[in-house]
Short mmCIF file of C-alpha atoms and ligand atoms in Angstrom, two decimals:
data_model
loop_
_atom_site.label_atom_id
_atom_site.label_comp_id
_atom_site.label_asym_id
_atom_site.label_seq_id
_atom_site.Cartn_x
_atom_site.Cartn_y
_atom_site.Cartn_z
CA VAL A 1239 14.42 6.87 1.55
CA SER A 1240 13.62 5.73 -1.98
CA ARG A 1241 13.48 8.32 -4.74
CA ARG A 1242 10.63 6.71 -6.62
CA LEU A 1243 8.08 4.71 -4.72
CA LEU A 1244 5.10 2.78 -6.07
CA VAL A 1245 2.48 1.48 -3.65
CA VAL A 1246 -0.02 -0.99 -5.10
CA GLY A 1247 -3.15 -1.82 -3.13
CA ALA A 1248 -6.04 -4.14 -3.92
CA HIS A 1249 -8.43 -1.41 -2.74
CA SER A 1250 -8.25 2.35 -2.87
CA ALA A 1251 -7.67 2.93 0.86
CA ASP A 1252 -5.16 0.16 1.60
CA PHE A 1253 -2.11 2.35 1.06
CA VAL A 1254 -3.04 4.95 3.61
CA TRP A 1255 -3.17 2.70 6.69
CA ARG A 1256 -0.16 0.59 5.81
CA ALA A 1257 2.27 2.78 3.92
CA GLY A 1258 0.99 6.35 4.24
CA GLY A 1259 3.97 7.34 6.37
CA ALA A 1260 6.51 5.80 4.00
CA VAL A 1261 4.84 7.62 1.11
CA ALA A 1262 5.08 10.94 2.93
CA MET A 1263 8.72 10.33 3.89
CA THR A 1264 9.56 9.77 0.22
CA THR A 1265 7.82 12.89 -1.02
CA GLN A 1266 9.08 15.02 1.85
CA GLY A 1267 12.59 13.92 0.92
CA GLY A 1268 12.07 15.20 -2.62
CA GLY A 1269 11.15 11.81 -4.10
CA LEU A 1270 8.18 10.80 -6.19
CA ALA A 1271 5.43 8.52 -4.86
CA ARG A 1272 2.55 7.00 -6.74
CA VAL A 1273 -0.37 5.02 -5.43
CA LEU A 1274 -1.96 2.48 -7.73
CA ALA A 1275 -5.22 0.94 -6.54
CA LEU A 1276 -6.47 -2.13 -8.40
CA SER A 1277 -10.05 -1.44 -7.29
CA TYR A 1278 -12.01 1.02 -5.17
CA GLY A 1279 -12.94 -1.64 -2.62
CA GLU A 1280 -16.41 -0.48 -3.49
CA ARG A 1281 -18.24 -3.61 -2.45
CA GLY A 1282 -16.16 -5.04 0.37
CA GLU A 1283 -14.33 -2.16 2.05
CA SER A 1284 -16.75 0.75 2.02
CA GLY A 1285 -18.84 -0.23 5.02
CA GLU A 1286 -20.00 3.22 6.17
CA LEU A 1287 -21.18 4.18 2.68
CA TRP A 1288 -23.40 1.11 2.37
CA LYS A 1289 -25.39 2.21 5.43
CA GLU A 1290 -26.96 4.95 3.30
CA PRO A 1291 -30.32 3.91 1.85
CA GLY A 1292 -30.41 3.72 -1.95
CA GLN A 1293 -26.61 3.57 -2.22
CA THR A 1294 -25.14 2.52 -5.60
CA VAL A 1295 -21.80 1.03 -6.68
CA GLU A 1296 -21.16 4.00 -8.96
CA ARG A 1297 -21.73 6.52 -6.17
CA VAL A 1298 -19.51 4.55 -3.78
CA LYS A 1299 -16.70 4.50 -6.35
CA GLU A 1300 -17.01 8.24 -6.80
CA VAL A 1301 -16.77 8.90 -3.07
CA ARG A 1302 -13.88 6.48 -2.70
CA HIS A 1303 -12.02 8.08 -5.60
CA GLY A 1304 -12.30 11.49 -3.95
CA GLU A 1305 -11.18 10.16 -0.57
CA ALA A 1306 -8.13 8.36 -1.96
CA GLU A 1307 -7.13 11.26 -4.16
CA ARG A 1308 -7.28 13.71 -1.25
CA ALA A 1309 -5.44 11.31 1.08
CA ALA A 1310 -2.70 10.79 -1.51
CA ALA A 1311 -2.44 14.55 -2.04
CA VAL A 1312 -1.97 15.09 1.72
CA LEU A 1313 0.99 12.70 1.46
CA GLY A 1314 2.32 14.40 -1.65
CA ALA A 1315 1.53 11.46 -3.93
CA GLU A 1316 -0.44 10.83 -7.11
CA PHE A 1317 -3.34 8.39 -7.07
CA GLU A 1318 -4.65 6.18 -9.85
CA CYS A 1319 -7.22 3.38 -9.78
CA LEU A 1320 -7.46 0.64 -12.41
CA ASP A 1321 -11.05 -0.08 -11.28
CA LEU A 1322 -10.83 -3.86 -11.81
CA GLY A 1323 -13.64 -4.60 -9.35
CA ASP A 1324 -13.43 -6.04 -5.81
CA TYR A 1325 -14.76 -9.00 -3.81
CA PRO A 1326 -13.59 -10.73 -5.89
CA LEU A 1327 -10.70 -8.82 -7.43
CA GLU A 1328 -9.85 -10.76 -10.61
CA ILE A 1329 -6.69 -9.73 -12.43
CA GLY A 1330 -6.54 -11.12 -15.96
CA ARG A 1331 -3.97 -10.60 -18.67
CA ASP A 1332 -5.06 -7.00 -19.39
CA GLY A 1333 -4.89 -6.05 -15.72
CA LEU A 1334 -1.46 -7.62 -15.41
CA VAL A 1335 -0.20 -5.74 -18.47
CA SER A 1336 -1.62 -2.48 -17.06
CA ILE A 1337 0.28 -2.95 -13.81
CA ALA A 1338 3.50 -3.86 -15.66
CA ASP A 1339 3.07 -0.76 -17.86
CA ARG A 1340 2.73 1.46 -14.78
CA ILE A 1341 5.94 -0.05 -13.39
CA ARG A 1342 7.80 0.57 -16.66
CA GLU A 1343 6.50 4.12 -16.82
CA LEU A 1344 7.52 5.09 -13.28
CA ALA A 1345 10.60 2.84 -13.02
CA PRO A 1346 10.31 2.84 -9.23
CA ASP A 1347 13.21 2.06 -6.90
CA VAL A 1348 10.76 0.38 -4.57
CA ILE A 1349 7.39 -1.32 -4.94
CA VAL A 1350 5.25 -1.99 -1.88
CA THR A 1351 2.18 -4.24 -1.84
CA HIS A 1352 0.20 -6.81 0.17
CA THR A 1353 1.35 -10.07 1.75
CA ASP A 1354 0.84 -13.28 -0.26
CA ARG A 1355 -1.67 -14.55 2.28
CA ASP A 1356 -4.62 -12.96 4.08
CA PRO A 1357 -7.27 -15.34 5.42
CA PHE A 1358 -9.63 -12.43 6.05
CA ASN A 1359 -9.48 -10.82 2.66
CA PRO A 1360 -10.04 -12.48 -0.71
CA ASP A 1361 -8.42 -9.69 -2.72
CA HIS A 1362 -5.17 -8.84 -0.91
CA ALA A 1363 -3.30 -12.02 -1.88
CA ALA A 1364 -4.58 -11.69 -5.45
CA ALA A 1365 -3.00 -8.23 -5.55
CA PHE A 1366 0.31 -9.60 -4.26
CA HIS A 1367 0.51 -12.28 -6.94
CA ALA A 1368 -0.34 -9.84 -9.71
CA VAL A 1369 2.20 -7.28 -8.51
CA GLU A 1370 4.92 -9.89 -8.13
CA ARG A 1371 4.30 -11.07 -11.70
CA ALA A 1372 4.00 -7.55 -13.10
CA ARG A 1373 7.27 -6.55 -11.44
CA ALA A 1374 9.01 -9.52 -13.03
CA LEU A 1375 7.44 -8.75 -16.42
CA ALA A 1376 8.57 -5.14 -16.25
CA ALA A 1377 12.10 -5.95 -15.12
CA GLY A 1378 12.64 -8.96 -17.39
CA ALA A 1379 15.29 -11.54 -16.62
CA GLY A 1380 18.21 -9.13 -16.58
CA VAL A 1381 19.01 -9.80 -20.25
CA PRO A 1382 18.05 -7.94 -23.46
CA SER A 1383 14.36 -8.59 -24.08
CA ALA A 1384 11.68 -8.15 -26.72
CA PHE A 1385 10.08 -5.47 -24.52
CA ASP A 1386 11.24 -2.42 -22.56
CA THR A 1387 12.59 -3.27 -19.15
CA VAL A 1388 13.35 -1.31 -15.99
CA LEU A 1389 15.97 -1.92 -13.31
CA PRO A 1390 14.50 -4.47 -10.89
CA PRO A 1391 12.59 -2.51 -8.24
CA GLU A 1392 13.03 -3.66 -4.64
CA LEU A 1393 9.90 -5.38 -3.40
CA PHE A 1394 8.45 -4.85 0.07
CA LEU A 1395 5.20 -5.95 1.71
CA PHE A 1396 3.26 -3.57 3.91
CA GLU A 1397 1.81 -4.63 7.24
CA PRO A 1398 -1.55 -6.41 7.04
CA HIS A 1399 -4.38 -6.06 9.53
CA GLN A 1400 -3.54 -9.26 11.43
CA PRO A 1401 0.16 -9.79 10.72
CA GLU A 1402 0.67 -13.21 12.34
CA LEU A 1403 -2.09 -14.78 10.24
CA CYS A 1404 -0.62 -13.38 7.01
CA ASN A 1405 2.91 -14.73 7.53
CA PHE A 1406 4.12 -11.17 7.98
CA VAL A 1407 7.49 -10.76 9.67
CA PRO A 1408 8.79 -7.19 9.85
CA THR A 1409 12.29 -6.84 8.44
CA THR A 1410 12.26 -3.07 8.02
CA PHE A 1411 10.89 -0.23 10.10
CA VAL A 1412 10.38 3.19 8.56
CA ASP A 1413 10.57 6.03 11.06
CA ILE A 1414 7.49 8.11 10.23
CA THR A 1415 7.70 10.45 13.22
CA PRO A 1416 8.32 13.58 11.08
CA VAL A 1417 5.22 12.90 8.94
CA PHE A 1418 2.86 11.31 11.44
CA GLU A 1419 0.49 14.29 11.42
CA GLN A 1420 0.30 14.02 7.65
CA LYS A 1421 -0.53 10.33 7.92
CA GLN A 1422 -3.29 11.12 10.40
CA ALA A 1423 -4.70 13.77 8.10
CA ALA A 1424 -4.63 11.31 5.21
CA MET A 1425 -6.37 8.65 7.30
CA ALA A 1426 -9.03 11.19 8.26
CA GLU A 1427 -9.97 11.51 4.58
CA MET A 1428 -11.09 7.87 4.57
CA GLN A 1429 -14.58 8.43 5.94
CA ALA A 1430 -15.85 5.09 4.63
CA GLN A 1431 -13.53 3.26 7.07
CA ALA A 1432 -13.38 5.67 10.00
CA TYR A 1433 -13.08 2.73 12.42
CA LEU A 1434 -9.52 2.08 11.25
CA HIS A 1435 -8.01 5.47 12.23
CA THR A 1436 -7.46 4.61 15.88
CA TYR A 1437 -6.33 1.09 15.04
CA TYR A 1438 -3.53 2.26 12.75
CA ALA A 1439 -2.51 5.19 14.93
CA GLN A 1440 -1.97 2.67 17.75
CA ARG A 1441 -0.06 0.36 15.42
CA ALA A 1442 2.27 3.20 14.47
CA GLU A 1443 2.96 3.86 18.13
CA GLN A 1444 3.70 0.18 18.84
CA ARG A 1445 5.94 -0.14 15.80
CA GLY A 1446 7.67 3.04 16.96
CA ASN A 1447 8.53 1.24 20.18
CA HIS A 1448 9.90 -1.73 18.21
CA ALA A 1449 11.89 0.56 15.93
CA ARG A 1450 13.43 2.30 18.97
CA ARG A 1451 14.48 -1.04 20.40
CA SER A 1452 15.96 -2.25 17.13
CA SER A 1453 17.88 0.93 16.46
CA GLY A 1454 18.51 2.54 19.83
CA ASP A 1455 17.23 5.77 18.33
CA ALA A 1456 15.19 7.33 21.12
CA THR A 1457 13.74 10.03 18.88
CA ILE A 1458 11.52 7.59 16.97
CA ARG A 1459 7.88 7.91 18.12
CA TYR A 1460 6.01 6.37 15.21
CA ALA A 1461 6.96 3.76 12.64
CA GLU A 1462 5.56 1.56 9.89
CA ALA A 1463 6.67 -2.04 9.47
CA PHE A 1464 7.52 -3.68 6.15
CA GLN A 1465 8.79 -7.05 5.02
CA ARG A 1466 11.49 -7.17 2.40
CA VAL A 1467 11.04 -9.75 -0.36
CA THR A 1468 13.99 -9.09 -2.68
CA PRO A 1469 17.49 -9.38 -1.20
CA GLN A 1470 19.22 -6.20 -0.18
CA VAL A 1471 22.44 -5.64 -2.11
CA VAL A 1472 25.19 -3.89 -0.17
CA HIS A 1473 28.87 -3.22 -0.65
CA GLY A 1474 29.87 -4.65 2.70
CA LEU A 1475 28.27 -5.55 5.99
ZN1 LIG B 1368 -7.99 -3.91 1.16
#
């Protein structure tokens, strides 16, 4: 369990489906978890809210902020949104610097974000590329630099909606059995995407099965899958 975890999502709800359990495991273990959303997903991922007549972007952002903040609180994490706009999410120099600054400020052990490819979502890959660059900017090249640097955080990708089409191969399962109720409560806060609750509860059960098979640990009921990007450094195999 990492002590300081940063989850970066393109949209304000992404973290809850894909890494909500890992967030709760970190905070339950006494660690610190922060969720950074690059946008509210106000235009492209707030389906239920756009069914209301007379709906506005500002109102949708407000609702989404409340939902994400409550969901993060259920998991013991802090939530912040850079509000860069979605569909399309465009991350320029200022956005990149903001993300790098957040990484320097928290100095996380682990950063989790999207896969570098998602044929169904125009913003998820954009988030990956920005986070990958921001991580490198914040960590520098491992030599003294003209700017403050942090120890290189480990980089993981969380599981996308359709893993095979996003080149996602799980390399790490997090046992989220002890916090699964918390994850469900957090998911329940996301009223704008209620259709995803069942989907991700089922995914957690299936990944639990895979985690049991990989580990032989029969007590695992629910798991989240992640893909490691940076090599793991160990003192022996
Ligand atoms: Zn999203």
